[in-house]
PDB file of C-alpha atoms in Angstrom:
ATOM      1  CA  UNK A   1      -4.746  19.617   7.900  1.00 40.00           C
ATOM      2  CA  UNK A   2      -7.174  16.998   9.406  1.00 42.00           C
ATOM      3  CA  UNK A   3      -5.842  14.971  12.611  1.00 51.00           C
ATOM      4  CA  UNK A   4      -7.135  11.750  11.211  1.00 80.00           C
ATOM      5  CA  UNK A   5      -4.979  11.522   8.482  1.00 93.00           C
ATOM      6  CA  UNK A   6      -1.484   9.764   9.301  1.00 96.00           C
ATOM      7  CA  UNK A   7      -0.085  11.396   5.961  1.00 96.00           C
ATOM      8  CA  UNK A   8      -1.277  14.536   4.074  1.00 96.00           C
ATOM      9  CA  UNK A   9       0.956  15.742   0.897  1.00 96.00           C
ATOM     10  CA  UNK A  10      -0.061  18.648  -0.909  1.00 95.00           C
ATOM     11  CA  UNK A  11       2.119  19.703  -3.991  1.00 95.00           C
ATOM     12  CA  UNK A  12       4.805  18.162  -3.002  1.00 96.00           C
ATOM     13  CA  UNK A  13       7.697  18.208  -5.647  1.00 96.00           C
ATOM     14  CA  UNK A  14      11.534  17.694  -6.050  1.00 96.00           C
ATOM     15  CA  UNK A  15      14.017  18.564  -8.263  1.00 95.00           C
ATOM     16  CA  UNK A  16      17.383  17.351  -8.393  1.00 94.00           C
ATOM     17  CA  UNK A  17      19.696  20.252 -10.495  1.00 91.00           C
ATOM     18  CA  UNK A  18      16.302  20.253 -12.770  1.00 88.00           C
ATOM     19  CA  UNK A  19      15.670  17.237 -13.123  1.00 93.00           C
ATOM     20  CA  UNK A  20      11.637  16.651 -11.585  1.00 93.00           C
ATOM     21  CA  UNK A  21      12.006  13.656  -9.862  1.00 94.00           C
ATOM     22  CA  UNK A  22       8.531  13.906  -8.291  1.00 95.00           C
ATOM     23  CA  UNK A  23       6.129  16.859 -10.334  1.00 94.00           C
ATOM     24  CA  UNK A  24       2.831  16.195  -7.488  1.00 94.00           C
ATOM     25  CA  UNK A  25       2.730  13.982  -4.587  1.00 95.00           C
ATOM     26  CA  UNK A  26      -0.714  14.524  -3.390  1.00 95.00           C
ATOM     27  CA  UNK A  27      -2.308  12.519  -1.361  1.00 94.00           C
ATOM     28  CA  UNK A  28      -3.807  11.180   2.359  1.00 96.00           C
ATOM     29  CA  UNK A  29      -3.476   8.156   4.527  1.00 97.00           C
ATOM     30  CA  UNK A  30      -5.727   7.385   6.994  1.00 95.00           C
ATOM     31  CA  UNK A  31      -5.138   6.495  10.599  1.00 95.00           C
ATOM     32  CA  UNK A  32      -5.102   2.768  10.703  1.00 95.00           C
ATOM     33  CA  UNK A  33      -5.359   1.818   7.093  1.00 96.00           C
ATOM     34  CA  UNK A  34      -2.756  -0.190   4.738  1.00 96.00           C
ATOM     35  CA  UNK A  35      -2.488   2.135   2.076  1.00 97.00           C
ATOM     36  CA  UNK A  36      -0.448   0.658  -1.240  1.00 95.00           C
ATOM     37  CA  UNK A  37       1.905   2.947  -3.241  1.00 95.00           C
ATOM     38  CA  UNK A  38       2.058   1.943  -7.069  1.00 92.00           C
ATOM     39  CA  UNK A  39       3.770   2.620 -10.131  1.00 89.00           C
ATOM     40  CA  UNK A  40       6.540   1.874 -12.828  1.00 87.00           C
ATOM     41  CA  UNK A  41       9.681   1.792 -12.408  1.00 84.00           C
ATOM     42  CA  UNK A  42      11.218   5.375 -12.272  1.00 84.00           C
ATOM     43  CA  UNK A  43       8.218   7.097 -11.572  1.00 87.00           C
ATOM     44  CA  UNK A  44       8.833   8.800  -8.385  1.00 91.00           C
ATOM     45  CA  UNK A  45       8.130   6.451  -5.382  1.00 92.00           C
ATOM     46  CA  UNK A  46      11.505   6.132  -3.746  1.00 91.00           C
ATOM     47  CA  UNK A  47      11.722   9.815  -4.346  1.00 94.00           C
ATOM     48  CA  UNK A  48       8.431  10.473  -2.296  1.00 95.00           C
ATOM     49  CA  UNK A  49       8.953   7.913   0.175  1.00 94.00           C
ATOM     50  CA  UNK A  50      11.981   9.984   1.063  1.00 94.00           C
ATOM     51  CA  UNK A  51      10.277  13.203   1.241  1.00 96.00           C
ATOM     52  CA  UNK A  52       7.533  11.622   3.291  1.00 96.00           C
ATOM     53  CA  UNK A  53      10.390  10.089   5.991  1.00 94.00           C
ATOM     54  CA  UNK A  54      12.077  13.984   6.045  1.00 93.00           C
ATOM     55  CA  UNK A  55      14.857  12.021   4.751  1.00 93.00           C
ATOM     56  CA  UNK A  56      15.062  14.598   2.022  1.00 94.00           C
ATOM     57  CA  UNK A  57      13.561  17.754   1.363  1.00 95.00           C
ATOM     58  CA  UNK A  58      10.855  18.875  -0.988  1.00 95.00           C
ATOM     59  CA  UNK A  59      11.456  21.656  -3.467  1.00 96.00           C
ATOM     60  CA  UNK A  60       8.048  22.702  -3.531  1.00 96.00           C
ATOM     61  CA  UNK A  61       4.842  21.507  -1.269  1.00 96.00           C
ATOM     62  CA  UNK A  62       2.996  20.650   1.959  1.00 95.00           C
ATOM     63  CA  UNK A  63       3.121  17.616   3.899  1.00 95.00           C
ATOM     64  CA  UNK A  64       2.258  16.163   7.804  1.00 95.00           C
ATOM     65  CA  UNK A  65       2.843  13.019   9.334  1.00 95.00           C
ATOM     66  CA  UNK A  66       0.654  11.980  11.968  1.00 93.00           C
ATOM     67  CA  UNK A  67       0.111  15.895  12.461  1.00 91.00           C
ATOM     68  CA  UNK A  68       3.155  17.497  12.002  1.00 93.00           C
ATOM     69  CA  UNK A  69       5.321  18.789   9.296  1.00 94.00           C
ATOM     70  CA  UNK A  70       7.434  16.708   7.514  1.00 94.00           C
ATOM     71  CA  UNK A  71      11.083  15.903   8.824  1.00 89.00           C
ATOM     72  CA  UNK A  72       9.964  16.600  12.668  1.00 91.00           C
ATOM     73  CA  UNK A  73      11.440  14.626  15.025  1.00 89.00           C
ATOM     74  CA  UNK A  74       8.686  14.078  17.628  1.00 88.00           C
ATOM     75  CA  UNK A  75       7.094  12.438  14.095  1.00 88.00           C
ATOM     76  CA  UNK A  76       9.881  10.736  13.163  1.00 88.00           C
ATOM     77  CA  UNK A  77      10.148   8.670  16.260  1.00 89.00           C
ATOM     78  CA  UNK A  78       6.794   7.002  15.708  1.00 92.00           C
ATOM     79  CA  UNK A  79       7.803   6.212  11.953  1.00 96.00           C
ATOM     80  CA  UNK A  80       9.463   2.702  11.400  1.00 96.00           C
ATOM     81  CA  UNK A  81      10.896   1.884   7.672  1.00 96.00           C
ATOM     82  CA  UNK A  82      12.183  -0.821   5.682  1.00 95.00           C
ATOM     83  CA  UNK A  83      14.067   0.390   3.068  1.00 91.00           C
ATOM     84  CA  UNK A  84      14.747  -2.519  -0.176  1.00 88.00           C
ATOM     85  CA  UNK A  85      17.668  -3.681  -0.364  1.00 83.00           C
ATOM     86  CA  UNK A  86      18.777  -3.110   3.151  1.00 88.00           C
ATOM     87  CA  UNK A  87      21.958  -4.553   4.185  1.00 90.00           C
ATOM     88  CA  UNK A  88      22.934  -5.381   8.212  1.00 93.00           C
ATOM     89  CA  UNK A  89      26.287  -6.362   9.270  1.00 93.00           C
ATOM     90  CA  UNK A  90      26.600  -9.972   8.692  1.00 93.00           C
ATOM     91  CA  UNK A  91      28.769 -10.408  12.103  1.00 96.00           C
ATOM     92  CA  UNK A  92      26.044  -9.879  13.885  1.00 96.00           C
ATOM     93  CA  UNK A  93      23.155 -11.986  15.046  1.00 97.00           C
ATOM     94  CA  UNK A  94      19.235 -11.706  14.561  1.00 97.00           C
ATOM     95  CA  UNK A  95      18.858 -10.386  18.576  1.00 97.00           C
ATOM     96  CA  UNK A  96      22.322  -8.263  18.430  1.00 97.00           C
ATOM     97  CA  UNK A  97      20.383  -6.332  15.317  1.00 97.00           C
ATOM     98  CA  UNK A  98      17.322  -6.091  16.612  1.00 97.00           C
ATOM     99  CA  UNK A  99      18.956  -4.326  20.066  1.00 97.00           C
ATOM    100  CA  UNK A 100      21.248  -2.458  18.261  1.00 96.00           C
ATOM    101  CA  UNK A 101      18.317  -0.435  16.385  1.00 96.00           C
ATOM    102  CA  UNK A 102      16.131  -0.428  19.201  1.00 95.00           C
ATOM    103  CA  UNK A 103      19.391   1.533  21.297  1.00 95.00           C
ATOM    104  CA  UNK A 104      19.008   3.380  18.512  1.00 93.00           C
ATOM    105  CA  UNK A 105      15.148   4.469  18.429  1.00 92.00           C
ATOM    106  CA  UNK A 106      15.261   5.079  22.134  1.00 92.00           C
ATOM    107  CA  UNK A 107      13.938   1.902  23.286  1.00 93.00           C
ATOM    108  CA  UNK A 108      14.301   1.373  27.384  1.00 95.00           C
ATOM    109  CA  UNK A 109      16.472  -1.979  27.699  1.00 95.00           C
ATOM    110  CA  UNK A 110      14.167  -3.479  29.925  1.00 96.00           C
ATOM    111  CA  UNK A 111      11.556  -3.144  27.278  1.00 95.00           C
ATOM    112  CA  UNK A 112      14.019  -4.063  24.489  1.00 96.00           C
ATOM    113  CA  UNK A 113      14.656  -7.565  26.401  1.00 95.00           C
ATOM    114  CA  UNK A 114      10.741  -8.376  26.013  1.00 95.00           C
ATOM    115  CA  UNK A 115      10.387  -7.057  22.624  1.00 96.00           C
ATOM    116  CA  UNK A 116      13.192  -8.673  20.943  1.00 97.00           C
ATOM    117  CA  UNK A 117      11.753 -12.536  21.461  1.00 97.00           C
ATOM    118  CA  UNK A 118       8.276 -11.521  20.821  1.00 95.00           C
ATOM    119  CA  UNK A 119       9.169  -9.893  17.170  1.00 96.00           C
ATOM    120  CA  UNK A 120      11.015 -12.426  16.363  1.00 97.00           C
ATOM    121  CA  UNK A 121       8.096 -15.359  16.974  1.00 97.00           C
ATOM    122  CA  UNK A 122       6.105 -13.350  14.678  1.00 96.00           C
ATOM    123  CA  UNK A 123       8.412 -13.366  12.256  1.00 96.00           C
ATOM    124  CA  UNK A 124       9.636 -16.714  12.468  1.00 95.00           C
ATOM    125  CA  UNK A 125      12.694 -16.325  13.610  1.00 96.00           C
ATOM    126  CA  UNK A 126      12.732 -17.423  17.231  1.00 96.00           C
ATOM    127  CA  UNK A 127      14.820 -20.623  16.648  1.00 96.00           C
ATOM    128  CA  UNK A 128      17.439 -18.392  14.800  1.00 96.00           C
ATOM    129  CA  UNK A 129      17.696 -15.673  16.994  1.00 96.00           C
ATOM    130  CA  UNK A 130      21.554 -16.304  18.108  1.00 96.00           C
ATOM    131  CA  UNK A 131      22.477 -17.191  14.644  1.00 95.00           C
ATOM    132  CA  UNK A 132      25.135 -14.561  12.937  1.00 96.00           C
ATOM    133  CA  UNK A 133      23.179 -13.370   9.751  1.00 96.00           C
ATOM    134  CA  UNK A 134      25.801 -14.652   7.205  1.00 96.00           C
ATOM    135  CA  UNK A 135      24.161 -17.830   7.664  1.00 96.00           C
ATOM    136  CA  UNK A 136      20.834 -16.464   6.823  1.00 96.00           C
ATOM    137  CA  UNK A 137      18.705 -17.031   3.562  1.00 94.00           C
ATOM    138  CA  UNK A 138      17.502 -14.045   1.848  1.00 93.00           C
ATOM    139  CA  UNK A 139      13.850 -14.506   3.062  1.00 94.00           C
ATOM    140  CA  UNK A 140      15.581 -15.063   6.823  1.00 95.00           C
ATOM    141  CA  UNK A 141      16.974 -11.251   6.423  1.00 95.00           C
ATOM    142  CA  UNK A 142      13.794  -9.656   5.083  1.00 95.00           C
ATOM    143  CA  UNK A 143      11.754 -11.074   7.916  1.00 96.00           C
ATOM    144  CA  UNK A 144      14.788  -9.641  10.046  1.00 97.00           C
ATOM    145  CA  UNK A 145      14.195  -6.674   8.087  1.00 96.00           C
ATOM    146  CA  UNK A 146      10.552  -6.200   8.753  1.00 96.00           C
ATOM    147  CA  UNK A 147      10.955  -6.887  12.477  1.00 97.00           C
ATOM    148  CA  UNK A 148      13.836  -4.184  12.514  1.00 97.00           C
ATOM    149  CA  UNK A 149      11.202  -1.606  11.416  1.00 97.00           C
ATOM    150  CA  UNK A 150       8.588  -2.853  14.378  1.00 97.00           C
ATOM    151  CA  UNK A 151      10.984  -2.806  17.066  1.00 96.00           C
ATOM    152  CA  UNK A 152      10.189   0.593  18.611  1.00 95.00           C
ATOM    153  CA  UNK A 153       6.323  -0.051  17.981  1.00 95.00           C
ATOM    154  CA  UNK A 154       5.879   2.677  15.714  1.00 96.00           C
ATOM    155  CA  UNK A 155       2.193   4.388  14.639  1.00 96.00           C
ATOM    156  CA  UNK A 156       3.595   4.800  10.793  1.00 97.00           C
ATOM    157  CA  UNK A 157       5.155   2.319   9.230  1.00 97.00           C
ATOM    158  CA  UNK A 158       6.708   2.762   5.582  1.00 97.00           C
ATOM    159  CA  UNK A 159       7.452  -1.056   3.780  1.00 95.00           C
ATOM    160  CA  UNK A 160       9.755  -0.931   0.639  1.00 92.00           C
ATOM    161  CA  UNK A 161       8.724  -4.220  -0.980  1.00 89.00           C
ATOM    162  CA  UNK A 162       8.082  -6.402   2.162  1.00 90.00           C
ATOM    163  CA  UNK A 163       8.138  -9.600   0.620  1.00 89.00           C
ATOM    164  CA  UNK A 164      11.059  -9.504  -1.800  1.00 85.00           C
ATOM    165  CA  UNK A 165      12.679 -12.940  -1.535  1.00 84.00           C
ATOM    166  CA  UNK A 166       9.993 -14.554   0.150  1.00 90.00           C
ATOM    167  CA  UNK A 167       8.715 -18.061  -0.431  1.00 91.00           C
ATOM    168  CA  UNK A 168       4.969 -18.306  -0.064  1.00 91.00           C
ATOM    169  CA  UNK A 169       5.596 -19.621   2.951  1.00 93.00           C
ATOM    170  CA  UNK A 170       7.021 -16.025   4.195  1.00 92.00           C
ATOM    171  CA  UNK A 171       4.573 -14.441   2.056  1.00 92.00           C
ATOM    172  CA  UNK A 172       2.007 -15.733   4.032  1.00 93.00           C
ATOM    173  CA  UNK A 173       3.437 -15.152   7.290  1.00 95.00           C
ATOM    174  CA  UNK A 174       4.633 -11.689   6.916  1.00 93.00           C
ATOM    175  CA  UNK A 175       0.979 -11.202   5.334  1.00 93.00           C
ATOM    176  CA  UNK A 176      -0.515 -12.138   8.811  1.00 94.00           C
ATOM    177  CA  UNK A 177       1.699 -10.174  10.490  1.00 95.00           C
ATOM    178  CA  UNK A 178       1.414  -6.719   8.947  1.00 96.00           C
ATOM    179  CA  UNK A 179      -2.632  -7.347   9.322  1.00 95.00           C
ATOM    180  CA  UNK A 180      -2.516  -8.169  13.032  1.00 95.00           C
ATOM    181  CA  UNK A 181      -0.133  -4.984  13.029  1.00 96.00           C
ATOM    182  CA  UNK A 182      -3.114  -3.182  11.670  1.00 96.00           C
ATOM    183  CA  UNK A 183      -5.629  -4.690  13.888  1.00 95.00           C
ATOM    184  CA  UNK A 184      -3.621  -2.885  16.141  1.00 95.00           C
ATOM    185  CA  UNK A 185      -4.278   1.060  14.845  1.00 94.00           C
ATOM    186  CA  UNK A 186      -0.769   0.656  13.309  1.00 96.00           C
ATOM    187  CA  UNK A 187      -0.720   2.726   9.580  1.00 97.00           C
ATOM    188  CA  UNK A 188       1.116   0.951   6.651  1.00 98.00           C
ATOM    189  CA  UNK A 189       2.396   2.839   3.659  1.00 97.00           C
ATOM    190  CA  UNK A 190       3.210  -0.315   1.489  1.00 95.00           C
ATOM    191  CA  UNK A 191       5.387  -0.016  -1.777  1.00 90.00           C
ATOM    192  CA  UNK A 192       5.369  -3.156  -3.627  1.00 85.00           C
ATOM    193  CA  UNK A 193       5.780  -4.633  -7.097  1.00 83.00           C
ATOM    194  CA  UNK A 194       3.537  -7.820  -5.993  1.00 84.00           C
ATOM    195  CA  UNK A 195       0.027  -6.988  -6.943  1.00 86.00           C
ATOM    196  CA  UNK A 196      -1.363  -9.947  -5.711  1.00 84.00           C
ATOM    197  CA  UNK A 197       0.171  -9.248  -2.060  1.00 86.00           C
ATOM    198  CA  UNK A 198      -0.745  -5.569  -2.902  1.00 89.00           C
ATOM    199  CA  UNK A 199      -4.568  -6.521  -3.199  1.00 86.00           C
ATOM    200  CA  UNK A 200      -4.862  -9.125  -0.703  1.00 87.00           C
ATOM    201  CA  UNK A 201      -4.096  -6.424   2.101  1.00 91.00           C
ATOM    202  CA  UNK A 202      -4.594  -2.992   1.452  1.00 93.00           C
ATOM    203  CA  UNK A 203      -7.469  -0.667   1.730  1.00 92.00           C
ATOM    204  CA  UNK A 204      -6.523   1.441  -0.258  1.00 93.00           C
ATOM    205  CA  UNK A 205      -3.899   2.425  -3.650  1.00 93.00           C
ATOM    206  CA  UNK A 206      -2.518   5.581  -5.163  1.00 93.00           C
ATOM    207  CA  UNK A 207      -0.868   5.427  -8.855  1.00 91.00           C
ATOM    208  CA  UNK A 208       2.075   7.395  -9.429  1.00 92.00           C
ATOM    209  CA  UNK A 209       2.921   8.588 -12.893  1.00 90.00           C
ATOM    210  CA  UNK A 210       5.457  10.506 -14.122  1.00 88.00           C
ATOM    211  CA  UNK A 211       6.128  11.669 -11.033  1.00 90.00           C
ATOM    212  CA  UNK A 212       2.218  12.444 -10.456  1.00 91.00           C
ATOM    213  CA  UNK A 213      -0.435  10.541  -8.733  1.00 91.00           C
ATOM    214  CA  UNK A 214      -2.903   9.929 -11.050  1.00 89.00           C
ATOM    215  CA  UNK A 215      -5.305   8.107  -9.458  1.00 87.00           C
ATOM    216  CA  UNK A 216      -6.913   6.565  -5.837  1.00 88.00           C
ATOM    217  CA  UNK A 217      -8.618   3.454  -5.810  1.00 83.00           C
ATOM    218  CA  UNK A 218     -10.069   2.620  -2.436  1.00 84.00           C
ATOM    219  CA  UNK A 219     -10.006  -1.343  -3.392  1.00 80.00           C
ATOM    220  CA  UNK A 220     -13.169  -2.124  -1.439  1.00 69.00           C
ATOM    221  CA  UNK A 221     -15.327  -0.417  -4.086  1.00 64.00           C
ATOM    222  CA  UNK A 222     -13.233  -2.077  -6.469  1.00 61.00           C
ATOM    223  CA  UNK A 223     -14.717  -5.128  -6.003  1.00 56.00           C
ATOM    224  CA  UNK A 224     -17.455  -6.449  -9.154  1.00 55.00           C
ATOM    225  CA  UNK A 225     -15.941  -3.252 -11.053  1.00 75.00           C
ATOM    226  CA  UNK A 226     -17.164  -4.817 -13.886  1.00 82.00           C
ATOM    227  CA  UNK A 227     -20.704  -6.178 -14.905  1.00 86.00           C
ATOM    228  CA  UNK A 228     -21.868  -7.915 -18.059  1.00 88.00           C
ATOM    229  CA  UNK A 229     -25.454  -7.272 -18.594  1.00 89.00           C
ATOM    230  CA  UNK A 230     -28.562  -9.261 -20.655  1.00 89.00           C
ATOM    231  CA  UNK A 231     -31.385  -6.540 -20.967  1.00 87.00           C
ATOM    232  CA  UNK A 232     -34.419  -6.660 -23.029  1.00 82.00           C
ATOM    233  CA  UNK A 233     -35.169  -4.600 -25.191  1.00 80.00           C
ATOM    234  CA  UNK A 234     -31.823  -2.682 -25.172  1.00 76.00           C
ATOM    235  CA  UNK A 235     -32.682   0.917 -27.308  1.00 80.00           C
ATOM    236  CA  UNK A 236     -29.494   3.018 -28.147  1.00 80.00           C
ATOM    237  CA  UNK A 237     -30.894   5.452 -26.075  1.00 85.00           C
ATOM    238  CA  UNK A 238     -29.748   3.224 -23.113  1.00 88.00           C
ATOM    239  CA  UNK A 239     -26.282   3.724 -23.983  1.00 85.00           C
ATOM    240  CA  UNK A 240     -26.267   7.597 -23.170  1.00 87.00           C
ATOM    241  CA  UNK A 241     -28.168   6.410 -19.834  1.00 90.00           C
ATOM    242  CA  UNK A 242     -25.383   3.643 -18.735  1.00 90.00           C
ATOM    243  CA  UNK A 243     -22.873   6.365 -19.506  1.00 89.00           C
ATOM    244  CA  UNK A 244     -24.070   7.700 -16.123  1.00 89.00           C
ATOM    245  CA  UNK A 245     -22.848   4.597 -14.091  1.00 91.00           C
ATOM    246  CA  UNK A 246     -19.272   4.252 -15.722  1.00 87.00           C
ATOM    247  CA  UNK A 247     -17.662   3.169 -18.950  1.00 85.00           C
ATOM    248  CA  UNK A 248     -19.663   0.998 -21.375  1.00 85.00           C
ATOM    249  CA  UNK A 249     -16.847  -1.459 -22.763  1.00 83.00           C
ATOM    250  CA  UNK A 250     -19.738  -3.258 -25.086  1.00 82.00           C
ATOM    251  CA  UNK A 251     -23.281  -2.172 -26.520  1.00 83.00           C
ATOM    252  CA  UNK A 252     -24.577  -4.826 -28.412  1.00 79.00           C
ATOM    253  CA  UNK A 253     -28.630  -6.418 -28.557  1.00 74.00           C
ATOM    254  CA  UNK A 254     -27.239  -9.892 -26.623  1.00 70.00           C
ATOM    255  CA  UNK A 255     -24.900  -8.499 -24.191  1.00 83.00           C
ATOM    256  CA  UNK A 256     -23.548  -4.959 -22.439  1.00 88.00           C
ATOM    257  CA  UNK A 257     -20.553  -4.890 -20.585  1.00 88.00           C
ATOM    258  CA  UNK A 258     -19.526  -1.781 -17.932  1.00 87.00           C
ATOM    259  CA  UNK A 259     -17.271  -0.730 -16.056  1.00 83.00           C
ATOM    260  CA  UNK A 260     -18.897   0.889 -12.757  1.00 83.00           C
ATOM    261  CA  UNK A 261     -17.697   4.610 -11.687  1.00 81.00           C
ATOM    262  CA  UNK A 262     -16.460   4.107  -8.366  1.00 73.00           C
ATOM    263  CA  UNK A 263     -19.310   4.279  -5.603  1.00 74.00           C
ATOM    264  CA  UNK A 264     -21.682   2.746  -8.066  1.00 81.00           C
ATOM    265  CA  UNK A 265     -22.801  -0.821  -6.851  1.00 82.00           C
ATOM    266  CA  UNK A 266     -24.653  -3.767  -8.965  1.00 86.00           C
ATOM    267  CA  UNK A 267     -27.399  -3.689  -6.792  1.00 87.00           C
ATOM    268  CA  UNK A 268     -27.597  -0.131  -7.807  1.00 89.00           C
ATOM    269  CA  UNK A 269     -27.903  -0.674 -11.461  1.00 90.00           C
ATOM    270  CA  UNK A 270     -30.059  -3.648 -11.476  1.00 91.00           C
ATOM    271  CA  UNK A 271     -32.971  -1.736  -9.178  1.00 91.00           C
ATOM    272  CA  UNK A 272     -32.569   1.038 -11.713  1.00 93.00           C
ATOM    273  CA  UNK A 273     -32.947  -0.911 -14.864  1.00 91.00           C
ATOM    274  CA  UNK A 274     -36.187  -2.110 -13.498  1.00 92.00           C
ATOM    275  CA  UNK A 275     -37.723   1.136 -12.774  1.00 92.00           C
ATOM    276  CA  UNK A 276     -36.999   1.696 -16.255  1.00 90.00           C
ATOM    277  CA  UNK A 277     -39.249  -1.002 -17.501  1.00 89.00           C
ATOM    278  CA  UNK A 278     -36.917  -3.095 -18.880  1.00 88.00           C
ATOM    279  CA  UNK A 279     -36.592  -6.915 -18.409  1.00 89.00           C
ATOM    280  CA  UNK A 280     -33.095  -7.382 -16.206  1.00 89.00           C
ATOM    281  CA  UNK A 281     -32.837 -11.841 -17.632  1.00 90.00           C
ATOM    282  CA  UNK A 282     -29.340 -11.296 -16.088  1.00 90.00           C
ATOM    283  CA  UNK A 283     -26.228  -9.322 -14.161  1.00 89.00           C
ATOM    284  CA  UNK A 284     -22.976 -10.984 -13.859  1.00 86.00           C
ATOM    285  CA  UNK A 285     -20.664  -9.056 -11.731  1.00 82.00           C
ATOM    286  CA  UNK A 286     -16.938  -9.375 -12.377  1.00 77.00           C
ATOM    287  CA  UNK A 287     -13.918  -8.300 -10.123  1.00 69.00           C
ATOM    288  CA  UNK A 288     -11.457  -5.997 -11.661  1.00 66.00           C
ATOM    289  CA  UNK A 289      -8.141  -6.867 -10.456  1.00 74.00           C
ATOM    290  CA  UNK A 290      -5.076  -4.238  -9.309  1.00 79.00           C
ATOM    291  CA  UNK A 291      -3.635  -5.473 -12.487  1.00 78.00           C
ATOM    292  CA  UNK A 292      -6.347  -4.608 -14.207  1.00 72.00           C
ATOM    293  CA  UNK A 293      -6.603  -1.353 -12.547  1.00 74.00           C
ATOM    294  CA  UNK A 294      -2.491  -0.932 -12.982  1.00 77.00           C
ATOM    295  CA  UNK A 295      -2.470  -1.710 -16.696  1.00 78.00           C
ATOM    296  CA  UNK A 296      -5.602   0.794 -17.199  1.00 73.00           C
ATOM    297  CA  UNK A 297      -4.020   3.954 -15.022  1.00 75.00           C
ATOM    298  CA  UNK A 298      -0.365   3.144 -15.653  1.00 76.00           C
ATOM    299  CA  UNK A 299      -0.053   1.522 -18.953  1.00 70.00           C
ATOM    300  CA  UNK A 300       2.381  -0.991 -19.821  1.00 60.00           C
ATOM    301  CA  UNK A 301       5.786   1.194 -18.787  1.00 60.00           C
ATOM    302  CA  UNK A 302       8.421  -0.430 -17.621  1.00 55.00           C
ATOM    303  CA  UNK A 303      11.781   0.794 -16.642  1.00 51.00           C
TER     304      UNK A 303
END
């Protein structure tokens, strides 16, 4: 098990009286990345989110958090989480909350009395800080939600759809605050339905599938997945040769279109289409979007 990975699973699996919930979680999260967690509905990712926390145990598998085995409490108390649909007593206000879980994660009080005003700037909720949370909106509570997770300045943070009931507004500022998070070495295991928030973000995905990941996608070298090519002359031998850099989508004596393998790059191609002897008149370069990406791995399952 490598030190620079926040989160290693290997195998992991559990049953519930027989049921697989989760057949293979395997994966790895870097120190310091935003790493997104997809799938359908169903498909395993509350399960494995639990596992991951030590909230439940796996039936089967291998897994560390920031170097040590899952469910360890020296780990645990540099993990922060924000479950969905979270639920704090509504008697209480924004900085009674905040204290309350910070008592909780060990937090000294003189510390807490700094923190608590500073999290809640960030999250916009400075103004409303003595305000009993019955009188909050549903985006107020998930901002209260996401600074509830930060209070103890955790190393590993785990985000259960972040920006469920958020204007774009909120979307925006809770966008700016889990990247300056980052900017500070924190790690962010993000589980969202929002694709667009998903992609904007994250370094990397995993797909989960039936309880399996299928796939990772480091999104960087998802970007211009896709080229459309005008080549002259275009032999049908040159079909078996673009097989080499990815999927050919269409072969015909105007246009080819491809999908790149990942690692492949445009400028790639284009150098070695030349060296081939044939005349490159043009390469258009398209991005593939996570939905893209989703619809191709995942398929259209919904549940």
């Amino acid at each position: 098990m490598a030190g620079a990975w926040a989160i290693e699973a290997e195998g992991l699996r559990k049953e519930f009286s027989g049921r697989v919930a989760v057949a293979d979680l395997t994966l790895r999260v870097a120190e310091g990345e935003i790493f997104g967690f997809l799938g359908p509905n169903g498909a395993g990712k509350t399960t494995s989110v639990k596992m991951l926390l030590g909230l439940i145990r796996p039936t089967a598998g291998r897994g560390w958090v920031r170097g040590r085995p899952l469910g360890d409490r020296n780990a645990r108390r540099e993990i922060g989480f924000l479950p969905e649909g979270f639920a704090f007593p509504d008697w209480l206000t924004a900085e009674e909350v905040l204290w309350f879980h910070g008592r909780l994660s060990g937090v000294d009080p003189a510390r807490l009395r700094r923190r608590i005003p500073q999290l809640l700037e960030q999250v916009g909720l400075a103004a409303d800080a003595r305000r009993p949370i019955r009188t909050f909106s549903k985006g107020m509570r998930q901002r209260l939600g996401l600074a509830q997770a930060f209070i103890h300045e955790p190393r590993l943070v785990f985000l259960d759809e972040p920006t469920s009931g958020l204007d774009p507004a909120g979307r925006i500022l809770v966008r700016d605050f889990l990247l300056a998070q980052k900017a500070q070495g924190v790690t962010l295991f993000l589980n969202s339905h929002l694709l667009s928030e998903v992609e904007r973000i994250c370094d990397r995905v995993a797909f989960i599938k039936g309880g399996v990941v299928v796939e990772t996608l480091d999104l960087r070298e998802a970007a211009a997945a896709i080229v459309t090519l005008h080549v002259r002359p275009s032999p049908p031998e040159l079909q078996a040769a673009l097989r080499e850099w990815g999927e050919l989508l269409a072969f015909t004596d105007a246009r080819i279109t491809l999908r790149l393998a990942p690692g492949r790059r445009p400028t790639d191609l284009a150098r070695w289409l030349i060296g081939q002897g044939l005349d490159l008149e043009a390469l258009i370069p398209r991005s593939l979007s996570l939905e893209d990406v989703f619809l191709r791995v995942v398929g259209m399952e919904t549940g």
